[in-house]
Amino acid sequence: MIMTTTNAVEGRPVQQYLGIVNAQSIIGANIFKDFMAGLRDVFGGRSKTYEKVLEQAKEDALAELGQKAQALGANAILGVDLDFETIGGNGSMLMVIASGTAVRL
Amino acid sequence: MQSWMATYMGREATVLASEMYWSIGFVGQNGEKQILQWPPAELKVVYRSSDDCSWVTHEGSGSVLLIPGRAAHKWLTAWQEEQSRPWHRREKTRHSGRVLLGASGILAILFAGYFFLAPWLSEKMVSQLSPSTETELGDRLYSVLQGGLIKDSAATIQLQSFVDELGFESPYHIRVQIANDDDINAYAFPGGHIVVNSGLLKELQTYPELAALLAHEFIHVRERHVVKQLFRRWGRSIFLSLIFGDMGKTMSIAAEKASELRSLHYSRTKEAEADTEGLKLLQQRQIDDEGFVRLMQHLKKAEGSIRIPEYLSSHPLTDKRLQVLQASVVADKFNEDPVLEQYFQNIKTYYP
């Protein structure tokens, strides 16, 4: 399946618009990852633990988006948009929302 | 998850590949949407350079999926190799093992920091505290508490005279206060304040018993037991705040409760020290050290039928204290002290 942030795919016109699809993934870093990230906050530099958590959340959201589009009979998702938010009492949970337009090219 | 465009039974299809299953979506002959789900364990893949395609065969149905390029071949081959390894050699297991090891290491460091490093550092700080600063701290703590005390000023003057006559040496000025409270209790503050409840004074029958009580509390002051315990608790609280911050409040509370038990063990040790050293003070002062034993017997009687397991109590069990004291008493080496006796009798007129 083609997933793209662009509104069109070169050389492949849209034959059918199948609807908007969206998916979200909410993931929490566990207490040990928080602790390691806290150390990074003190000493500076990149936090690989949180980067991995974010990457996982993004992959999960895109996977779900693809499944929803596939269920509609789409072979591509155009205009894919990713939003990132923190939720929960003290912002310890990460939410990724993916949305796009399911189409048949 | 990986996604590819593919050809299935001559039709364009979309492939979403995960470790759980491969999802193949296509539009059928009659225009109906279809989705197949194939477990990767049931797939075989061959790469053919002639058409630069990965040929994926589903063993169950015999169907073939054609995916342009090598990507699908690489993915499935790598997955199958991983699955063919014994479970303990798989990357997921190794990763879990590393995470578990790391988590255990962090837990061990936190445990050591909380139960050993923080209290040790706190006690080191106490050793840097001057008696005057400690006294100031104790005065402030006492001023917070004394608002809730119902004081007996007249009897207190007599008790202060008793304490002054005992003449225990220390860098702290010992100041006593009687509180009108039926609880059989007495306690000390950093820097020299000692509060004795009227309920306890009513139980005492002889001046050596009172001397024993005051000697016990005096040892708490002289050996800085209270300020050490306070600093240990503060040190642990600061450690918890640094580690957990606002998150994991439940864990902080759980750790704090465990800390209280640990502090109780600390105070049980110090209480036993106060008994032993207090007894020595009486002996040095040539006061009847049997007074200590009789004091314990009063406490034991006051406990009545309530039995708290030792690990929940801030004091060693009274029976144990009695045994230790009885083994250390040298009952016949004392002199009567008429001055102390007089002060004691004056106090007892208020608390017969």
mmCIF file of N, CA, C and O in Angstrom, chain B residues 257-295:
data_model
loop_
_atom_site.group_PDB
_atom_site.id
_atom_site.type_symbol
_atom_site.label_atom_id
_atom_site.label_comp_id
_atom_site.label_asym_id
_atom_site.label_seq_id
_atom_site.Cartn_x
_atom_site.Cartn_y
_atom_site.Cartn_z
ATOM 1 N N LYS B 257 5.874 3.973 53.329
ATOM 2 C CA LYS B 257 5.390 3.084 54.390
ATOM 3 C C LYS B 257 6.483 2.101 54.772
ATOM 4 O O LYS B 257 6.695 1.787 55.936
ATOM 5 N N ALA B 258 7.166 1.570 53.780
ATOM 6 C CA ALA B 258 8.275 0.659 54.066
ATOM 7 C C ALA B 258 9.351 1.392 54.845
ATOM 8 O O ALA B 258 9.972 0.845 55.750
ATOM 9 N N SER B 259 9.535 2.682 54.507
ATOM 10 C CA SER B 259 10.532 3.478 55.201
ATOM 11 C C SER B 259 10.150 3.635 56.660
ATOM 12 O O SER B 259 11.012 3.612 57.544
ATOM 13 N N GLU B 260 8.845 3.781 56.953
ATOM 14 C CA GLU B 260 8.434 3.934 58.350
ATOM 15 C C GLU B 260 8.804 2.689 59.145
ATOM 16 O O GLU B 260 9.257 2.776 60.272
ATOM 17 N N LEU B 261 8.621 1.513 58.536
ATOM 18 C CA LEU B 261 8.990 0.281 59.228
ATOM 19 C C LEU B 261 10.494 0.273 59.477
ATOM 20 O O LEU B 261 10.958 -0.130 60.530
ATOM 21 N N ARG B 262 11.225 0.698 58.499
ATOM 22 C CA ARG B 262 12.672 0.732 58.643
ATOM 23 C C ARG B 262 13.078 1.690 59.750
ATOM 24 O O ARG B 262 13.985 1.418 60.521
ATOM 25 N N SER B 263 12.395 2.851 59.817
ATOM 26 C CA SER B 263 12.695 3.823 60.866
ATOM 27 C C SER B 263 12.332 3.257 62.219
ATOM 28 O O SER B 263 12.992 3.541 63.214
ATOM 29 N N LEU B 264 11.247 2.466 62.265
ATOM 30 C CA LEU B 264 10.893 1.858 63.537
ATOM 31 C C LEU B 264 12.021 0.967 64.012
ATOM 32 O O LEU B 264 12.349 0.935 65.184
ATOM 33 N N HIS B 265 12.607 0.228 63.095
ATOM 34 C CA HIS B 265 13.723 -0.627 63.492
ATOM 35 C C HIS B 265 14.841 0.235 64.033
ATOM 36 O O HIS B 265 15.452 -0.071 65.043
ATOM 37 N N TYR B 266 15.094 1.344 63.409
ATOM 38 C CA TYR B 266 16.108 2.277 63.879
ATOM 39 C C TYR B 266 15.770 2.702 65.288
ATOM 40 O O TYR B 266 16.600 2.687 66.169
ATOM 41 N N SER B 267 14.547 3.118 65.559
ATOM 42 C CA SER B 267 14.227 3.614 66.888
ATOM 43 C C SER B 267 14.229 2.481 67.899
ATOM 44 O O SER B 267 14.517 2.722 69.071
ATOM 45 N N ARG B 268 13.930 1.234 67.488
ATOM 46 C CA ARG B 268 14.004 0.132 68.460
ATOM 47 C C ARG B 268 15.453 -0.048 68.919
ATOM 48 O O ARG B 268 15.731 -0.278 70.086
ATOM 49 N N THR B 269 16.369 0.068 67.979
ATOM 50 C CA THR B 269 17.788 -0.055 68.344
ATOM 51 C C THR B 269 18.183 1.052 69.303
ATOM 52 O O THR B 269 18.864 0.804 70.316
ATOM 53 N N LYS B 270 17.737 2.249 68.984
ATOM 54 C CA LYS B 270 18.107 3.390 69.825
ATOM 55 C C LYS B 270 17.415 3.323 71.173
ATOM 56 O O LYS B 270 17.969 3.747 72.190
ATOM 57 N N GLU B 271 16.201 2.798 71.217
ATOM 58 C CA GLU B 271 15.512 2.660 72.498
ATOM 59 C C GLU B 271 16.272 1.681 73.383
ATOM 60 O O GLU B 271 16.420 1.893 74.591
ATOM 61 N N ALA B 272 16.741 0.609 72.816
ATOM 62 C CA ALA B 272 17.514 -0.359 73.594
ATOM 63 C C ALA B 272 18.797 0.296 74.117
ATOM 64 O O ALA B 272 19.214 0.065 75.256
ATOM 65 N N GLU B 273 19.394 1.149 73.267
ATOM 66 C CA GLU B 273 20.610 1.867 73.698
ATOM 67 C C GLU B 273 20.271 2.807 74.849
ATOM 68 O O GLU B 273 21.045 2.927 75.811
ATOM 69 N N ALA B 274 19.111 3.471 74.741
ATOM 70 C CA ALA B 274 18.710 4.398 75.811
ATOM 71 C C ALA B 274 18.506 3.653 77.125
ATOM 72 O O ALA B 274 18.834 4.160 78.201
ATOM 73 N N ASP B 275 17.972 2.426 77.060
ATOM 74 C CA ASP B 275 17.799 1.617 78.273
ATOM 75 C C ASP B 275 19.163 1.308 78.889
ATOM 76 O O ASP B 275 19.387 1.518 80.089
ATOM 77 N N THR B 276 20.051 0.795 78.045
ATOM 78 C CA THR B 276 21.354 0.317 78.554
ATOM 79 C C THR B 276 22.187 1.472 79.105
ATOM 80 O O THR B 276 22.737 1.397 80.210
ATOM 81 N N GLU B 277 22.277 2.544 78.334
ATOM 82 C CA GLU B 277 23.095 3.688 78.774
ATOM 83 C C GLU B 277 22.437 4.421 79.927
ATOM 84 O O GLU B 277 23.120 4.955 80.812
ATOM 85 N N GLY B 278 21.096 4.459 79.923
ATOM 86 C CA GLY B 278 20.374 5.094 81.034
ATOM 87 C C GLY B 278 20.644 4.357 82.335
ATOM 88 O O GLY B 278 20.848 4.981 83.387
ATOM 89 N N LEU B 279 20.677 3.037 82.253
ATOM 90 C CA LEU B 279 20.970 2.225 83.441
ATOM 91 C C LEU B 279 22.363 2.553 83.969
ATOM 92 O O LEU B 279 22.582 2.695 85.183
ATOM 93 N N LYS B 280 23.318 2.703 83.071
ATOM 94 C CA LYS B 280 24.692 3.038 83.487
ATOM 95 C C LYS B 280 24.721 4.392 84.198
ATOM 96 O O LYS B 280 25.451 4.575 85.175
ATOM 97 N N LEU B 281 23.915 5.342 83.695
ATOM 98 C CA LEU B 281 23.868 6.664 84.331
ATOM 99 C C LEU B 281 23.404 6.547 85.777
ATOM 100 O O LEU B 281 23.957 7.185 86.686
ATOM 101 N N LEU B 282 22.351 5.726 85.977
ATOM 102 C CA LEU B 282 21.859 5.534 87.343
ATOM 103 C C LEU B 282 22.942 4.931 88.223
ATOM 104 O O LEU B 282 23.129 5.344 89.371
ATOM 105 N N GLN B 283 23.632 3.938 87.683
ATOM 106 C CA GLN B 283 24.670 3.262 88.451
ATOM 107 C C GLN B 283 25.813 4.218 88.801
ATOM 108 O O GLN B 283 26.336 4.211 89.915
ATOM 109 N N GLN B 284 26.173 5.060 87.839
ATOM 110 C CA GLN B 284 27.238 6.043 88.096
ATOM 111 C C GLN B 284 26.805 7.032 89.171
ATOM 112 O O GLN B 284 27.601 7.501 89.968
ATOM 113 N N ARG B 285 25.517 7.344 89.149
ATOM 114 C CA ARG B 285 24.983 8.324 90.097
ATOM 115 C C ARG B 285 24.647 7.672 91.447
ATOM 116 O O ARG B 285 24.205 8.331 92.366
ATOM 117 N N GLN B 286 24.860 6.347 91.501
ATOM 118 C CA GLN B 286 24.586 5.524 92.683
ATOM 119 C C GLN B 286 23.126 5.629 93.122
ATOM 120 O O GLN B 286 22.808 5.771 94.297
ATOM 121 N N ILE B 287 22.262 5.567 92.127
ATOM 122 C CA ILE B 287 20.823 5.507 92.383
ATOM 123 C C ILE B 287 20.410 4.058 92.182
ATOM 124 O O ILE B 287 20.953 3.369 91.306
ATOM 125 N N ASP B 288 19.456 3.617 92.974
ATOM 126 C CA ASP B 288 18.987 2.234 92.913
ATOM 127 C C ASP B 288 18.555 1.884 91.487
ATOM 128 O O ASP B 288 17.500 2.334 91.011
ATOM 129 N N ASP B 289 19.367 1.088 90.791
ATOM 130 C CA ASP B 289 19.057 0.785 89.388
ATOM 131 C C ASP B 289 17.893 -0.191 89.232
ATOM 132 O O ASP B 289 17.419 -0.406 88.115
ATOM 133 N N GLU B 290 17.432 -0.774 90.326
ATOM 134 C CA GLU B 290 16.193 -1.564 90.268
ATOM 135 C C GLU B 290 15.023 -0.686 89.828
ATOM 136 O O GLU B 290 13.990 -1.183 89.385
ATOM 137 N N GLY B 291 15.209 0.630 90.001
ATOM 138 C CA GLY B 291 14.178 1.567 89.551
ATOM 139 C C GLY B 291 13.847 1.394 88.075
ATOM 140 O O GLY B 291 12.706 1.539 87.640
ATOM 141 N N PHE B 292 14.863 1.068 87.310
ATOM 142 C CA PHE B 292 14.637 0.854 85.867
ATOM 143 C C PHE B 292 13.738 -0.357 85.649
ATOM 144 O O PHE B 292 12.829 -0.342 84.803
ATOM 145 N N VAL B 293 14.016 -1.402 86.415
ATOM 146 C CA VAL B 293 13.217 -2.625 86.281
ATOM 147 C C VAL B 293 11.770 -2.339 86.664
ATOM 148 O O VAL B 293 10.835 -2.746 85.971
ATOM 149 N N ARG B 294 11.596 -1.596 87.756
ATOM 150 C CA ARG B 294 10.225 -1.289 88.208
ATOM 151 C C ARG B 294 9.522 -0.398 87.175
ATOM 152 O O ARG B 294 8.316 -0.543 86.925
ATOM 153 N N LEU B 295 10.266 0.507 86.563
ATOM 154 C CA LEU B 295 9.684 1.358 85.511
ATOM 155 C C LEU B 295 9.148 0.487 84.376
ATOM 156 O O LEU B 295 8.025 0.682 83.898
#
